[in-house]
mmCIF file of C-alpha atoms in Angstrom:
data_model
loop_
_atom_site.group_PDB
_atom_site.id
_atom_site.type_symbol
_atom_site.label_atom_id
_atom_site.label_comp_id
_atom_site.label_asym_id
_atom_site.label_seq_id
_atom_site.Cartn_x
_atom_site.Cartn_y
_atom_site.Cartn_z
ATOM 1 C CA UNK A 142 -14.011 31.728 -14.342
ATOM 2 C CA UNK A 143 -17.085 31.272 -16.206
ATOM 3 C CA UNK A 144 -17.527 31.133 -19.568
ATOM 4 C CA UNK A 145 -20.827 31.030 -22.068
ATOM 5 C CA UNK A 146 -21.621 30.589 -25.670
ATOM 6 C CA UNK A 147 -24.736 30.806 -27.119
ATOM 7 C CA UNK A 148 -26.813 27.594 -25.420
ATOM 8 C CA UNK A 149 -23.783 26.393 -23.067
ATOM 9 C CA UNK A 150 -22.032 27.793 -19.601
ATOM 10 C CA UNK A 151 -18.702 26.469 -18.885
ATOM 11 C CA UNK A 152 -18.056 26.673 -15.758
ATOM 12 C CA UNK A 153 -15.571 25.627 -12.795
ATOM 13 C CA UNK A 154 -15.858 21.679 -11.851
ATOM 14 C CA UNK A 155 -16.566 21.500 -7.922
ATOM 15 C CA UNK A 156 -16.529 18.380 -5.631
ATOM 16 C CA UNK A 157 -20.161 18.346 -4.949
ATOM 17 C CA UNK A 158 -20.190 17.554 -9.099
ATOM 18 C CA UNK A 159 -19.161 14.008 -8.179
ATOM 19 C CA UNK A 160 -21.915 12.119 -8.274
ATOM 20 C CA UNK A 161 -23.667 13.475 -11.450
ATOM 21 C CA UNK A 162 -19.975 13.330 -12.977
ATOM 22 C CA UNK A 163 -20.362 9.790 -11.748
ATOM 23 C CA UNK A 164 -23.999 9.401 -13.747
ATOM 24 C CA UNK A 165 -21.989 10.756 -16.938
ATOM 25 C CA UNK A 166 -18.564 8.891 -17.007
ATOM 26 C CA UNK A 167 -19.512 5.347 -16.136
ATOM 27 C CA UNK A 168 -20.850 5.364 -19.445
ATOM 28 C CA UNK A 169 -18.710 2.845 -21.452
ATOM 29 C CA UNK A 170 -19.093 5.159 -24.952
ATOM 30 C CA UNK A 171 -17.865 8.184 -23.406
ATOM 31 C CA UNK A 172 -14.475 7.000 -21.613
ATOM 32 C CA UNK A 173 -12.640 4.495 -23.683
ATOM 33 C CA UNK A 174 -12.976 6.648 -26.766
ATOM 34 C CA UNK A 175 -11.161 9.492 -25.053
ATOM 35 C CA UNK A 176 -8.603 7.176 -23.753
ATOM 36 C CA UNK A 177 -9.796 6.639 -19.703
ATOM 37 C CA UNK A 178 -11.704 3.614 -17.873
ATOM 38 C CA UNK A 179 -15.388 4.420 -17.016
ATOM 39 C CA UNK A 180 -16.046 5.272 -13.551
ATOM 40 C CA UNK A 181 -16.242 2.848 -11.104
ATOM 41 C CA UNK A 182 -18.137 4.865 -8.139
ATOM 42 C CA UNK A 183 -18.865 8.674 -7.123
ATOM 43 C CA UNK A 184 -15.774 8.236 -4.944
ATOM 44 C CA UNK A 185 -13.814 7.300 -8.103
ATOM 45 C CA UNK A 186 -15.106 10.428 -9.910
ATOM 46 C CA UNK A 187 -14.832 12.420 -6.612
ATOM 47 C CA UNK A 188 -11.140 11.426 -7.158
ATOM 48 C CA UNK A 189 -11.276 12.692 -10.478
ATOM 49 C CA UNK A 190 -12.467 15.995 -9.598
ATOM 50 C CA UNK A 191 -9.958 16.662 -7.307
ATOM 51 C CA UNK A 192 -7.223 15.533 -9.307
ATOM 52 C CA UNK A 193 -7.753 16.808 -12.672
ATOM 53 C CA UNK A 194 -11.119 18.600 -13.597
ATOM 54 C CA UNK A 195 -10.892 20.859 -10.682
ATOM 55 C CA UNK A 196 -8.587 23.160 -11.721
ATOM 56 C CA UNK A 197 -8.114 26.990 -13.339
ATOM 57 C CA UNK A 198 -8.434 25.551 -17.034
ATOM 58 C CA UNK A 199 -10.935 22.867 -17.194
ATOM 59 C CA UNK A 200 -14.612 23.853 -17.469
ATOM 60 C CA UNK A 201 -18.094 21.816 -16.730
ATOM 61 C CA UNK A 202 -20.279 22.301 -19.617
ATOM 62 C CA UNK A 203 -23.658 23.111 -18.749
ATOM 63 C CA UNK A 204 -26.865 23.433 -20.790
ATOM 64 C CA UNK A 205 -28.161 27.504 -19.794
ATOM 65 C CA UNK A 206 -30.240 27.509 -17.842
ATOM 66 C CA UNK A 207 -28.764 24.568 -15.500
ATOM 67 C CA UNK A 208 -26.082 23.673 -13.556
ATOM 68 C CA UNK A 209 -25.933 19.954 -14.262
ATOM 69 C CA UNK A 210 -22.999 19.084 -15.987
ATOM 70 C CA UNK A 211 -23.002 17.454 -19.020
ATOM 71 C CA UNK A 212 -19.289 16.892 -20.553
ATOM 72 C CA UNK A 213 -16.050 18.844 -19.754
ATOM 73 C CA UNK A 214 -13.441 20.441 -21.727
ATOM 74 C CA UNK A 215 -10.445 22.403 -21.222
ATOM 75 C CA UNK A 216 -7.029 23.250 -22.485
ATOM 76 C CA UNK A 217 -3.850 22.017 -21.265
ATOM 77 C CA UNK A 218 -0.450 22.797 -22.896
ATOM 78 C CA UNK A 219 0.190 20.767 -25.670
ATOM 79 C CA UNK A 220 2.174 17.575 -26.691
ATOM 80 C CA UNK A 221 2.387 18.593 -30.318
ATOM 81 C CA UNK A 222 5.900 19.747 -29.689
ATOM 82 C CA UNK A 223 4.223 23.865 -30.437
ATOM 83 C CA UNK A 224 5.500 25.983 -28.005
ATOM 84 C CA UNK A 225 3.241 28.810 -26.449
ATOM 85 C CA UNK A 226 0.278 26.765 -27.645
ATOM 86 C CA UNK A 227 -2.963 25.130 -26.100
ATOM 87 C CA UNK A 228 -4.603 22.180 -26.869
ATOM 88 C CA UNK A 229 -8.381 21.545 -26.262
ATOM 89 C CA UNK A 230 -9.607 18.337 -24.887
ATOM 90 C CA UNK A 231 -13.352 17.429 -24.362
ATOM 91 C CA UNK A 232 -15.952 14.438 -23.600
ATOM 92 C CA UNK A 233 -19.713 15.175 -23.557
ATOM 93 C CA UNK A 234 -22.529 12.323 -22.247
ATOM 94 C CA UNK A 235 -23.651 10.144 -24.731
ATOM 95 C CA UNK A 236 -27.395 11.496 -24.359
ATOM 96 C CA UNK A 237 -26.321 15.103 -25.651
ATOM 97 C CA UNK A 238 -23.953 13.676 -28.735
ATOM 98 C CA UNK A 239 -25.870 15.109 -32.046
ATOM 99 C CA UNK A 240 -26.678 18.757 -30.592
ATOM 100 C CA UNK A 241 -23.945 20.639 -31.558
ATOM 101 C CA UNK A 242 -22.362 21.444 -28.343
ATOM 102 C CA UNK A 243 -19.161 20.117 -28.530
ATOM 103 C CA UNK A 244 -18.102 21.885 -31.717
ATOM 104 C CA UNK A 245 -19.978 25.667 -29.915
ATOM 105 C CA UNK A 246 -18.302 24.684 -26.667
ATOM 106 C CA UNK A 247 -14.998 24.193 -28.643
ATOM 107 C CA UNK A 248 -15.204 26.968 -30.988
ATOM 108 C CA UNK A 249 -15.415 29.378 -27.870
ATOM 109 C CA UNK A 250 -12.342 27.536 -26.233
ATOM 110 C CA UNK A 251 -10.474 28.436 -29.187
ATOM 111 C CA UNK A 252 -11.071 32.343 -29.350
ATOM 112 C CA UNK A 253 -10.863 32.251 -25.364
ATOM 113 C CA UNK A 254 -7.123 30.905 -26.467
ATOM 114 C CA UNK A 255 -6.542 33.770 -29.028
ATOM 115 C CA UNK A 256 -7.679 36.158 -26.941
ATOM 116 C CA UNK A 257 -7.098 35.704 -23.209
ATOM 117 C CA UNK A 258 -3.635 33.127 -23.611
ATOM 118 C CA UNK A 259 -1.952 34.761 -26.526
ATOM 119 C CA UNK A 260 -1.737 31.815 -28.269
ATOM 120 C CA UNK A 261 -0.421 31.590 -31.825
ATOM 121 C CA UNK A 262 -2.015 28.524 -32.770
ATOM 122 C CA UNK A 263 -5.112 26.020 -31.009
ATOM 123 C CA UNK A 264 -4.647 21.966 -31.434
ATOM 124 C CA UNK A 265 -7.134 19.082 -31.000
ATOM 125 C CA UNK A 266 -6.225 15.954 -31.395
ATOM 126 C CA UNK A 267 -8.279 12.548 -31.705
ATOM 127 C CA UNK A 268 -7.621 8.888 -31.670
ATOM 128 C CA UNK A 269 -7.792 7.489 -34.967
ATOM 129 C CA UNK A 270 -10.966 5.108 -34.424
ATOM 130 C CA UNK A 271 -12.845 8.553 -32.334
ATOM 131 C CA UNK A 272 -15.185 9.454 -35.899
ATOM 132 C CA UNK A 273 -17.034 11.823 -32.952
ATOM 133 C CA UNK A 274 -14.188 13.805 -32.363
ATOM 134 C CA UNK A 275 -12.564 14.285 -34.949
ATOM 135 C CA UNK A 276 -16.215 15.631 -36.575
ATOM 136 C CA UNK A 277 -16.009 18.193 -33.877
ATOM 137 C CA UNK A 278 -13.082 19.089 -35.005
ATOM 138 C CA UNK A 279 -13.702 19.694 -38.417
ATOM 139 C CA UNK A 280 -16.635 21.820 -37.724
ATOM 140 C CA UNK A 281 -13.824 24.140 -36.097
ATOM 141 C CA UNK A 282 -12.149 24.578 -38.527
ATOM 142 C CA UNK A 283 -8.886 22.952 -38.011
ATOM 143 C CA UNK A 284 -6.652 21.136 -40.389
ATOM 144 C CA UNK A 285 -4.885 18.597 -40.345
ATOM 145 C CA UNK A 286 -0.670 18.444 -39.695
ATOM 146 C CA UNK A 287 0.013 14.691 -38.397
ATOM 147 C CA UNK A 288 -0.165 11.293 -36.714
ATOM 148 C CA UNK A 289 1.518 10.573 -33.310
ATOM 149 C CA UNK A 290 1.413 7.342 -31.203
ATOM 150 C CA UNK A 291 0.131 7.972 -27.733
ATOM 151 C CA UNK A 292 -0.677 6.099 -25.055
ATOM 152 C CA UNK A 293 -3.567 6.243 -23.049
ATOM 153 C CA UNK A 294 -4.705 5.750 -19.862
ATOM 154 C CA UNK A 295 -5.941 2.007 -20.520
ATOM 155 C CA UNK A 296 -2.826 1.244 -21.351
ATOM 156 C CA UNK A 297 -3.219 0.660 -25.340
ATOM 157 C CA UNK A 298 -0.978 2.936 -27.922
ATOM 158 C CA UNK A 299 -3.324 4.666 -29.734
ATOM 159 C CA UNK A 300 -2.400 6.192 -33.324
ATOM 160 C CA UNK A 301 -3.672 10.136 -33.102
ATOM 161 C CA UNK A 302 -4.339 12.401 -35.479
ATOM 162 C CA UNK A 303 -3.505 16.242 -34.581
ATOM 163 C CA UNK A 304 -5.275 19.184 -35.890
ATOM 164 C CA UNK A 305 -4.222 22.991 -35.465
ATOM 165 C CA UNK A 306 -5.566 26.301 -35.862
ATOM 166 C CA UNK A 307 -4.015 29.193 -36.756
ATOM 167 C CA UNK A 308 -5.105 32.560 -35.340
ATOM 168 C CA UNK A 309 -4.996 34.745 -38.631
ATOM 169 C CA UNK A 310 -7.172 31.513 -40.158
ATOM 170 C CA UNK A 311 -9.636 31.304 -37.560
ATOM 171 C CA UNK A 312 -10.065 35.055 -38.107
ATOM 172 C CA UNK A 313 -10.907 34.960 -41.903
#
């Protein structure tokens, strides 16, 4: 499924994205704040595509007019102990920060969760030190709910802040 916003195209990841993914995900500024290590090779990126990103609920974020990914966004079952709700996760290549792309993509996925997945609420979270992710969450209208320890793929325990937005508040 392809999802469009004003400036972006969210499309399924493909194995032929491995080289582009590597160029984006080898950057130390991208993975560690999200809890994963920078990619070390194109083969590493291909394995991540096959094992994580290629699924029906994860999309490559592309600028309209280009098929090249600049980031990723997806939905997954929330670990916030909320039934029938989805959580949005995302990352964006550093060279595209500050353009409003992630709030634009996140707002579109919030709508998708409410309209296509019939979720009563949608969740997001970020590590306490990840100010860029916090800013996306704030711009999208989420409300802070609680903190909870989370073990990242790097093996560290992080204080994660959880936010949600319910259908009624989103459509006000």
